[in-house]
């Protein structure tokens, strides 16, 4: 198989690596990739030349990493040109790109999720919000790159945020007011051809900037896999969440194919959906795919050839931890051009916001890279990663010390 991966983050680096371990992968290209991914794989700038490239390089499959190109219609466009694509259609991706679409579908099919109401105008904001206990969650409808969610602790604050969101973030699309769910969060991925599915191991992201889950929300500061505490819920999640959603998508005429990301809250009443994404998670992929024992080419082919019924996912009995190194200041304005000292690292390094300057790797983004350790248990994987970080220069970079230490219990 000759594959083209679209995207430029740590997730795409891990995806390329998974293809790289397959005996059935003859060529791997990443577009645009980044200077760190380019240490391992060929990165190409394509922009609107994707179809031409696929033809000239005899690409067998395009794997789309992030959600934006899917929302822009790229998976549909490439399929129309006869190219096999690992990604859902634009219509199916509404499970992520429209929170209102996802919520309506869940409520209609009794999929456990938080109670919600749409707010379309500033005038109705105050009265709708008072129907929810505090704190109340506000989400801008439409893609907002993780910046569209605010948890408000007073009605005054909630009303103000809601009005700002209506004006700035999403214009006419509206704001979702949502009941705040108490519990612990976990991510699960379903590989599906629209009809059949296989779920992966559970993984856990750490979204806040600082230790003990404090500070602002980020794109993810680290992750670990597997999450054993979530295993007792797997059957229930498949039966009560995944199966009704996949069947609803088929009924609507837009079967979901590719990978469906279930962002879940494990509550006292059982697992509930916080959000769906139409792609793999970042940084969850950096800890999930290194544990995949099955051939990744076969996994992806099962999706594009509609043969997931025959697929069996096999996993190593190890644990993985990823710690993200971010530029100081992130998620606000941050410094760029920090010199990186990772080329000799003994653990895996998956690169995100990096570029090359004077023949050296330097930072160019907020989340710069993740250091990934794999060992027989979580504690040993943690030790590996933190030992690696201590042994290298990381001036100007910040990271959490507590990835993998979270206690997943319901108080
Ligand atoms: P989202 O972009 O929907 O993943 O939301 C970002 C983060 O906000 C989630 O990972 C949760 O930590 C938090 N969050 C979102 N919705 C809720 C909710 N209904 N209750 C509690 N926390 C939430
Ligand atoms: N890990 C969160 C996300 O990928 O959206």
Short mmCIF file of C-alpha atoms and ligand atoms in Angstrom, two decimals:
data_model
loop_
_atom_site.label_atom_id
_atom_site.label_comp_id
_atom_site.label_asym_id
_atom_site.label_seq_id
_atom_site.Cartn_x
_atom_site.Cartn_y
_atom_site.Cartn_z
CA UNK A 1 0.00 0.00 0.00
CA UNK A 2 1.12 3.56 -0.80
CA UNK A 3 -0.45 6.05 1.59
CA UNK A 4 -0.77 9.82 1.85
CA UNK A 5 -1.50 11.19 5.34
CA UNK A 6 -2.91 14.71 5.60
CA UNK A 7 -2.11 16.81 8.66
CA UNK A 8 0.83 18.27 10.52
CA UNK A 9 0.67 17.29 14.19
CA UNK A 10 1.83 14.67 16.66
CA UNK A 11 -1.24 12.61 15.80
CA UNK A 12 -0.23 12.42 12.13
CA UNK A 13 3.34 11.51 13.14
CA UNK A 14 1.96 8.60 15.19
CA UNK A 15 -0.32 7.55 12.30
CA UNK A 16 2.63 7.58 9.89
CA UNK A 17 4.60 5.50 12.40
CA UNK A 18 1.78 2.93 12.61
CA UNK A 19 1.79 2.61 8.82
CA UNK A 20 5.59 2.40 8.95
CA UNK A 21 5.42 -0.73 11.13
CA UNK A 22 3.28 -2.53 8.56
CA UNK A 23 4.98 -5.01 6.25
CA UNK A 24 2.32 -4.08 3.69
CA UNK A 25 3.18 -0.40 3.44
CA UNK A 26 5.44 0.43 0.55
CA UNK A 27 5.41 4.25 0.68
CA UNK A 28 4.28 6.86 3.21
CA UNK A 29 3.91 10.58 2.49
CA UNK A 30 2.69 13.23 4.92
CA UNK A 31 1.26 16.56 3.76
CA UNK A 32 2.17 19.10 4.92
CA UNK A 33 3.77 17.31 7.91
CA UNK A 34 6.45 19.25 9.74
CA UNK A 35 10.24 19.36 10.11
CA UNK A 36 10.10 16.75 12.90
CA UNK A 37 7.94 14.28 10.99
CA UNK A 38 10.34 14.82 8.08
CA UNK A 39 13.10 13.16 10.13
CA UNK A 40 11.19 9.88 9.66
CA UNK A 41 8.88 10.29 6.66
CA UNK A 42 8.72 12.18 3.39
CA UNK A 43 6.74 15.41 3.85
CA UNK A 44 5.24 17.19 0.85
CA UNK A 45 3.44 20.52 0.39
CA UNK A 46 0.43 19.78 -1.80
CA UNK A 47 -2.40 22.25 -1.13
CA UNK A 48 -4.67 21.90 -4.18
CA UNK A 49 -2.47 19.34 -5.92
CA UNK A 50 -3.63 16.31 -3.91
CA UNK A 51 -5.41 14.51 -6.76
CA UNK A 52 -2.50 15.08 -9.13
CA UNK A 53 -0.08 13.76 -6.48
CA UNK A 54 -2.23 10.69 -5.80
CA UNK A 55 -2.22 9.86 -9.51
CA UNK A 56 1.48 10.48 -10.11
CA UNK A 57 2.55 8.60 -6.96
CA UNK A 58 -0.01 5.78 -7.34
CA UNK A 59 -1.43 6.48 -3.86
CA UNK A 60 -3.78 3.71 -2.71
CA UNK A 61 -5.29 5.53 0.26
CA UNK A 62 -5.50 9.04 1.68
CA UNK A 63 -5.74 9.17 5.47
CA UNK A 64 -7.13 12.49 6.73
CA UNK A 65 -5.88 13.29 10.25
CA UNK A 66 -7.69 16.50 11.34
CA UNK A 67 -11.34 17.52 11.08
CA UNK A 68 -11.03 20.80 9.14
CA UNK A 69 -10.38 19.25 5.68
CA UNK A 70 -13.26 16.83 6.27
CA UNK A 71 -15.59 19.70 7.07
CA UNK A 72 -14.35 21.49 3.96
CA UNK A 73 -15.51 18.49 1.91
CA UNK A 74 -12.15 16.95 1.05
CA UNK A 75 -13.12 13.33 1.77
CA UNK A 76 -16.14 13.61 -0.54
CA UNK A 77 -14.09 15.37 -3.22
CA UNK A 78 -11.36 12.71 -3.22
CA UNK A 79 -13.87 9.85 -3.25
CA UNK A 80 -15.61 11.45 -6.23
CA UNK A 81 -12.26 11.28 -8.00
CA UNK A 82 -12.06 7.55 -7.30
CA UNK A 83 -9.48 7.80 -4.49
CA UNK A 84 -9.87 5.65 -1.37
CA UNK A 85 -10.10 7.79 1.76
CA UNK A 86 -9.92 6.93 5.45
CA UNK A 87 -12.29 9.60 6.83
CA UNK A 88 -16.04 10.09 7.07
CA UNK A 89 -18.03 12.08 4.54
CA UNK A 90 -18.73 15.72 5.30
CA UNK A 91 -22.34 14.85 6.11
CA UNK A 92 -21.31 12.11 8.57
CA UNK A 93 -18.70 14.38 10.16
CA UNK A 94 -21.54 16.60 11.42
CA UNK A 95 -21.36 14.42 14.53
CA UNK A 96 -18.36 16.62 15.32
CA UNK A 97 -18.83 19.74 13.23
CA UNK A 98 -22.36 20.51 14.44
CA UNK A 99 -22.95 20.06 18.14
CA UNK A 100 -26.66 20.67 17.56
CA UNK A 101 -26.80 17.84 14.98
CA UNK A 102 -25.03 15.46 17.39
CA UNK A 103 -27.27 16.40 20.32
CA UNK A 104 -30.52 16.10 18.36
CA UNK A 105 -29.49 12.68 17.09
CA UNK A 106 -28.56 11.49 20.58
CA UNK A 107 -31.78 12.69 22.17
CA UNK A 108 -33.86 11.14 19.36
CA UNK A 109 -32.18 7.78 19.88
CA UNK A 110 -31.99 7.90 23.70
CA UNK A 111 -28.20 7.96 23.73
CA UNK A 112 -27.04 9.05 27.21
CA UNK A 113 -25.73 12.63 27.11
CA UNK A 114 -26.24 15.84 29.08
CA UNK A 115 -29.50 17.78 28.86
CA UNK A 116 -29.21 20.80 26.54
CA UNK A 117 -31.03 23.66 24.89
CA UNK A 118 -30.07 25.79 21.90
CA UNK A 119 -29.88 29.56 22.31
CA UNK A 120 -30.30 31.58 19.12
CA UNK A 121 -30.55 35.16 20.38
CA UNK A 122 -29.19 37.34 23.17
CA UNK A 123 -32.76 38.08 24.28
CA UNK A 124 -33.55 34.49 25.18
CA UNK A 125 -30.13 33.76 26.78
CA UNK A 126 -30.89 34.75 30.40
CA UNK A 127 -34.20 32.88 30.64
CA UNK A 128 -32.92 29.68 29.00
CA UNK A 129 -29.77 29.61 31.15
CA UNK A 130 -31.78 29.77 34.38
CA UNK A 131 -33.31 26.40 33.51
CA UNK A 132 -29.91 24.81 34.18
CA UNK A 133 -28.25 24.33 37.57
CA UNK A 134 -24.81 25.94 38.03
CA UNK A 135 -22.22 25.51 36.74
CA UNK A 136 -23.63 25.55 33.23
CA UNK A 137 -21.68 24.57 30.12
CA UNK A 138 -21.78 26.77 27.02
CA UNK A 139 -20.70 25.56 23.60
CA UNK A 140 -20.52 27.49 20.37
CA UNK A 141 -22.06 25.44 17.58
CA UNK A 142 -19.68 24.68 14.73
CA UNK A 143 -15.96 23.92 14.82
CA UNK A 144 -14.11 26.10 17.30
CA UNK A 145 -10.79 24.24 17.70
CA UNK A 146 -11.37 23.48 21.38
CA UNK A 147 -12.04 27.14 22.17
CA UNK A 148 -15.78 26.85 21.95
CA UNK A 149 -16.50 25.47 25.44
CA UNK A 150 -16.90 27.55 28.61
CA UNK A 151 -18.06 26.39 32.03
CA UNK A 152 -19.83 29.32 33.71
CA UNK A 153 -20.31 29.52 37.48
CA UNK A 154 -22.93 32.28 37.67
CA UNK A 155 -25.93 33.19 35.49
CA UNK A 156 -24.53 36.68 34.91
CA UNK A 157 -21.26 35.25 33.63
CA UNK A 158 -23.12 32.65 31.55
CA UNK A 159 -25.38 35.26 29.94
CA UNK A 160 -22.43 37.49 29.07
CA UNK A 161 -20.43 34.60 27.56
CA UNK A 162 -23.43 33.42 25.62
CA UNK A 163 -23.96 36.88 24.13
CA UNK A 164 -20.27 37.13 23.18
CA UNK A 165 -20.37 33.69 21.57
CA UNK A 166 -23.48 34.59 19.57
CA UNK A 167 -21.77 37.69 18.25
CA UNK A 168 -18.22 36.49 17.70
CA UNK A 169 -17.59 32.81 17.45
CA UNK A 170 -20.41 31.42 15.43
CA UNK A 171 -22.66 34.17 14.17
CA UNK A 172 -26.06 32.75 13.33
CA UNK A 173 -25.39 29.14 14.25
CA UNK A 174 -26.30 29.42 17.93
CA UNK A 175 -25.00 28.44 21.35
CA UNK A 176 -25.72 25.24 23.23
CA UNK A 177 -26.43 25.50 26.94
CA UNK A 178 -25.68 22.19 28.56
CA UNK A 179 -26.00 20.50 31.92
CA UNK A 180 -22.61 20.09 33.65
CA UNK A 181 -21.69 16.41 34.03
CA UNK A 182 -19.79 15.20 37.10
CA UNK A 183 -17.47 12.24 36.77
CA UNK A 184 -14.27 11.31 34.96
CA UNK A 185 -13.46 11.61 31.28
CA UNK A 186 -12.18 8.96 28.94
CA UNK A 187 -11.78 8.60 25.18
CA UNK A 188 -12.72 5.59 23.10
CA UNK A 189 -12.31 5.14 19.35
CA UNK A 190 -14.47 3.06 17.03
CA UNK A 191 -13.09 1.88 13.72
CA UNK A 192 -16.08 1.47 11.44
CA UNK A 193 -17.16 0.95 7.84
CA UNK A 194 -20.62 2.29 8.62
CA UNK A 195 -22.13 -1.09 9.46
CA UNK A 196 -19.68 -3.00 11.63
CA UNK A 197 -17.21 -1.62 14.14
CA UNK A 198 -14.32 -2.50 16.43
CA UNK A 199 -13.47 -0.41 19.45
CA UNK A 200 -9.90 0.33 20.51
CA UNK A 201 -8.32 0.48 23.95
CA UNK A 202 -9.48 3.36 26.14
CA UNK A 203 -7.16 6.38 26.41
CA UNK A 204 -7.19 9.43 28.65
CA UNK A 205 -6.27 12.98 27.70
CA UNK A 206 -5.20 15.69 30.18
CA UNK A 207 -6.69 18.90 28.87
CA UNK A 208 -5.79 21.48 31.51
CA UNK A 209 -2.46 23.26 31.36
CA UNK A 210 -1.31 22.62 34.93
CA UNK A 211 -0.94 19.64 37.26
CA UNK A 212 -4.02 18.42 39.14
CA UNK A 213 -6.21 19.57 36.26
CA UNK A 214 -5.85 23.26 36.96
CA UNK A 215 -5.48 26.23 34.64
CA UNK A 216 -6.87 26.91 31.18
CA UNK A 217 -8.04 24.26 28.75
CA UNK A 218 -5.56 23.32 26.02
CA UNK A 219 -5.50 21.04 23.01
CA UNK A 220 -4.20 18.32 25.36
CA UNK A 221 -1.06 18.21 27.55
CA UNK A 222 -0.57 14.47 27.70
CA UNK A 223 -2.30 11.13 27.60
CA UNK A 224 -2.01 7.53 28.64
CA UNK A 225 -3.36 4.21 27.44
CA UNK A 226 -4.92 1.81 28.36
CA UNK A 227 -7.34 3.03 31.03
CA UNK A 228 -8.28 -0.12 32.92
CA UNK A 229 -10.92 1.56 35.09
CA UNK A 230 -13.02 2.14 31.96
CA UNK A 231 -13.13 -1.52 30.87
CA UNK A 232 -16.25 -2.46 32.89
CA UNK A 233 -18.18 0.14 30.83
CA UNK A 234 -17.12 -1.03 27.35
CA UNK A 235 -20.13 -3.25 26.56
CA UNK A 236 -22.57 -0.61 27.78
CA UNK A 237 -20.87 2.09 25.68
CA UNK A 238 -21.00 -0.10 22.59
CA UNK A 239 -24.63 -1.11 23.09
CA UNK A 240 -26.14 2.16 24.36
CA UNK A 241 -24.02 4.73 22.53
CA UNK A 242 -22.11 3.43 19.55
CA UNK A 243 -24.63 1.04 18.01
CA UNK A 244 -27.60 3.44 18.08
CA UNK A 245 -25.44 6.27 16.67
CA UNK A 246 -24.05 4.19 13.80
CA UNK A 247 -27.48 2.86 12.96
CA UNK A 248 -29.01 6.37 13.10
CA UNK A 249 -26.34 7.60 10.68
CA UNK A 250 -27.16 4.76 8.27
CA UNK A 251 -30.88 5.56 8.51
CA UNK A 252 -30.16 9.21 7.73
CA UNK A 253 -28.39 8.14 4.55
CA UNK A 254 -24.92 9.14 5.71
CA UNK A 255 -23.27 6.02 7.16
CA UNK A 256 -20.28 6.93 9.30
CA UNK A 257 -16.94 5.50 8.11
CA UNK A 258 -13.41 5.90 9.45
CA UNK A 259 -12.77 6.45 13.11
CA UNK A 260 -15.37 7.86 15.48
CA UNK A 261 -13.98 9.42 18.64
CA UNK A 262 -16.24 9.10 21.67
CA UNK A 263 -15.47 11.70 24.33
CA UNK A 264 -17.17 10.23 27.39
CA UNK A 265 -17.89 11.20 30.96
CA UNK A 266 -18.20 8.25 33.35
CA UNK A 267 -20.89 9.45 35.76
CA UNK A 268 -22.82 7.88 38.62
CA UNK A 269 -25.58 7.11 36.11
CA UNK A 270 -23.11 5.43 33.75
CA UNK A 271 -21.18 6.63 30.68
CA UNK A 272 -22.51 9.74 28.90
CA UNK A 273 -21.35 11.41 25.69
CA UNK A 274 -19.58 14.76 26.03
CA UNK A 275 -18.70 15.01 22.38
CA UNK A 276 -17.99 13.11 19.19
CA UNK A 277 -15.06 13.79 16.92
CA UNK A 278 -14.74 12.59 13.35
CA UNK A 279 -11.05 11.70 13.68
CA UNK A 280 -8.46 10.26 16.02
CA UNK A 281 -7.66 12.29 19.16
CA UNK A 282 -4.52 14.27 19.77
CA UNK A 283 -2.60 13.37 21.97
CA UNK A 284 -4.50 10.07 22.49
CA UNK A 285 -3.28 8.66 19.15
CA UNK A 286 0.33 9.04 20.29
CA UNK A 287 -0.36 6.53 23.11
CA UNK A 288 -2.93 4.33 21.37
CA UNK A 289 -1.30 3.39 18.07
CA UNK A 290 2.09 2.35 19.54
CA UNK A 291 0.14 -0.39 21.37
CA UNK A 292 -1.57 -1.71 18.24
CA UNK A 293 -0.31 -5.16 17.37
CA UNK A 294 -2.57 -5.59 14.32
CA UNK A 295 -1.28 -4.40 10.96
CA UNK A 296 -2.46 -0.79 10.53
CA UNK A 297 -2.73 -1.17 6.75
CA UNK A 298 -5.18 -4.04 7.29
CA UNK A 299 -7.15 -1.96 9.80
CA UNK A 300 -7.53 0.94 7.35
CA UNK A 301 -8.26 -1.33 4.39
CA UNK A 302 -11.02 -3.03 6.38
CA UNK A 303 -12.68 0.38 6.63
CA UNK A 304 -12.33 1.45 3.00
CA UNK A 305 -13.18 -2.05 1.67
CA UNK A 306 -16.20 -2.43 4.01
CA UNK A 307 -14.75 -5.47 5.74
CA UNK A 308 -14.68 -4.41 9.38
CA UNK A 309 -16.83 -7.48 10.21
CA UNK A 310 -13.73 -9.58 9.56
CA UNK A 311 -11.35 -7.28 11.45
CA UNK A 312 -9.98 -8.18 14.84
CA UNK A 313 -7.92 -5.56 16.67
CA UNK A 314 -5.04 -6.90 18.72
CA UNK A 315 -3.10 -4.92 21.28
CA UNK A 316 0.16 -5.25 23.15
CA UNK A 317 -0.08 -5.85 26.87
CA UNK A 318 1.92 -2.71 27.58
CA UNK A 319 1.13 0.83 28.68
CA UNK A 320 1.99 4.08 26.95
CA UNK A 321 2.37 7.60 28.31
CA UNK A 322 2.75 10.78 26.24
CA UNK A 323 3.81 14.07 27.78
CA UNK A 324 3.37 17.17 25.64
CA UNK A 325 6.08 19.83 25.72
CA UNK A 326 4.52 23.21 24.96
CA UNK A 327 6.06 26.63 24.45
CA UNK A 328 5.90 28.90 27.51
CA UNK A 329 2.83 31.12 27.28
CA UNK A 330 0.69 28.49 25.52
CA UNK A 331 -2.36 28.45 25.19
CA UNK A 332 -1.94 32.25 25.06
CA UNK A 333 0.73 34.02 22.99
CA UNK A 334 3.93 31.98 23.10
CA UNK A 335 7.55 32.18 22.12
CA UNK A 336 8.73 30.60 18.84
CA UNK A 337 12.16 29.49 17.68
CA UNK A 338 13.08 27.55 20.86
CA UNK A 339 15.94 25.20 20.01
CA UNK A 340 15.04 21.56 20.47
CA UNK A 341 17.29 18.89 21.83
CA UNK A 342 15.31 15.80 20.93
CA UNK A 343 17.02 14.23 17.94
CA UNK A 344 18.95 11.84 20.18
CA UNK A 345 16.05 10.95 22.48
CA UNK A 346 15.87 7.30 23.50
CA UNK A 347 12.06 7.28 23.60
CA UNK A 348 9.70 8.04 20.76
CA UNK A 349 9.19 11.70 19.94
CA UNK A 350 6.13 12.76 17.96
CA UNK A 351 6.52 16.26 16.58
CA UNK A 352 3.82 18.92 16.21
CA UNK A 353 4.77 22.64 16.20
CA UNK A 354 8.33 22.46 14.88
CA UNK A 355 10.28 23.79 11.93
CA UNK A 356 13.89 23.83 10.78
CA UNK A 357 16.19 26.84 11.21
CA UNK A 358 19.93 26.83 10.46
CA UNK A 359 19.70 23.08 10.12
CA UNK A 360 18.30 22.63 13.63
CA UNK A 361 14.84 21.81 14.87
CA UNK A 362 13.14 24.75 16.56
CA UNK A 363 9.65 25.26 17.94
CA UNK A 364 7.10 27.03 15.78
CA UNK A 365 3.81 26.18 17.52
CA UNK A 366 2.19 26.10 20.96
CA UNK A 367 2.21 22.37 21.46
CA UNK A 368 5.67 21.51 20.22
CA UNK A 369 6.07 17.75 20.59
CA UNK A 370 5.18 14.77 22.71
CA UNK A 371 7.60 12.39 24.37
CA UNK A 372 6.18 8.88 24.40
CA UNK A 373 7.22 5.99 26.62
CA UNK A 374 6.07 2.40 26.41
CA UNK A 375 6.62 -0.16 29.17
CA UNK A 376 4.95 -3.14 30.82
CA UNK A 377 2.92 -0.91 33.14
CA UNK A 378 1.79 2.68 33.47
CA UNK A 379 4.21 3.59 36.25
CA UNK A 380 7.24 2.34 34.30
CA UNK A 381 6.07 4.14 31.15
CA UNK A 382 5.76 7.35 33.19
CA UNK A 383 9.27 6.93 34.58
CA UNK A 384 10.70 6.40 31.11
CA UNK A 385 9.12 9.58 29.75
CA UNK A 386 10.06 11.82 32.68
CA UNK A 387 13.61 10.43 32.73
CA UNK A 388 13.91 11.30 29.05
CA UNK A 389 12.61 14.84 29.62
CA UNK A 390 15.03 15.41 32.54
CA UNK A 391 17.97 14.26 30.47
CA UNK A 392 17.46 16.79 27.69
CA UNK A 393 17.45 20.56 27.44
CA UNK A 394 13.95 21.97 27.60
CA UNK A 395 14.40 25.65 28.30
CA UNK A 396 11.36 27.64 27.24
CA UNK A 397 9.16 24.55 27.21
CA UNK A 398 6.53 23.66 29.79
CA UNK A 399 4.93 20.32 30.60
CA UNK A 400 2.79 18.58 33.20
CA UNK A 401 4.44 16.36 35.80
CA UNK A 402 1.35 14.31 36.57
CA UNK A 403 0.36 12.62 33.31
CA UNK A 404 -0.99 9.17 34.14
CA UNK A 405 -1.46 9.83 37.85
CA UNK A 406 -5.15 10.66 37.75
CA UNK A 407 -7.42 8.65 40.04
CA UNK A 408 -10.43 7.64 37.98
CA UNK A 409 -13.06 7.21 40.64
CA UNK A 410 -16.55 8.57 41.32
CA UNK A 411 -16.46 10.37 44.66
P1 LIG B 1 -15.48 19.55 24.20
O1 LIG B 1 -14.83 20.53 23.27
O2 LIG B 1 -16.94 19.36 23.97
O3 LIG B 1 -14.67 18.29 24.30
O4 LIG B 1 -15.30 20.14 25.66
C1 LIG B 1 -14.03 20.43 26.19
C2 LIG B 1 -14.01 20.00 27.61
O5 LIG B 1 -14.99 20.68 28.38
C3 LIG B 1 -14.32 18.53 27.80
O6 LIG B 1 -13.22 17.73 27.59
C4 LIG B 1 -14.79 18.50 29.23
O7 LIG B 1 -13.69 18.51 30.12
C5 LIG B 1 -15.50 19.82 29.38
N1 LIG B 1 -16.94 19.62 29.15
C6 LIG B 1 -17.61 19.71 28.00
N2 LIG B 1 -18.93 19.45 28.16
C7 LIG B 1 -19.10 19.18 29.47
C8 LIG B 1 -20.23 18.83 30.28
N3 LIG B 1 -21.47 18.76 29.77
N4 LIG B 1 -20.03 18.62 31.59
C9 LIG B 1 -18.78 18.72 32.13
N5 LIG B 1 -17.69 19.06 31.44
C10 LIG B 1 -17.83 19.28 30.11
N1 LIG B 2 -7.73 15.00 22.71
C1 LIG B 2 -8.75 15.86 22.35
C2 LIG B 2 -9.03 15.95 20.92
O1 LIG B 2 -8.34 15.36 20.09
O2 LIG B 2 -9.97 16.62 20.54
#
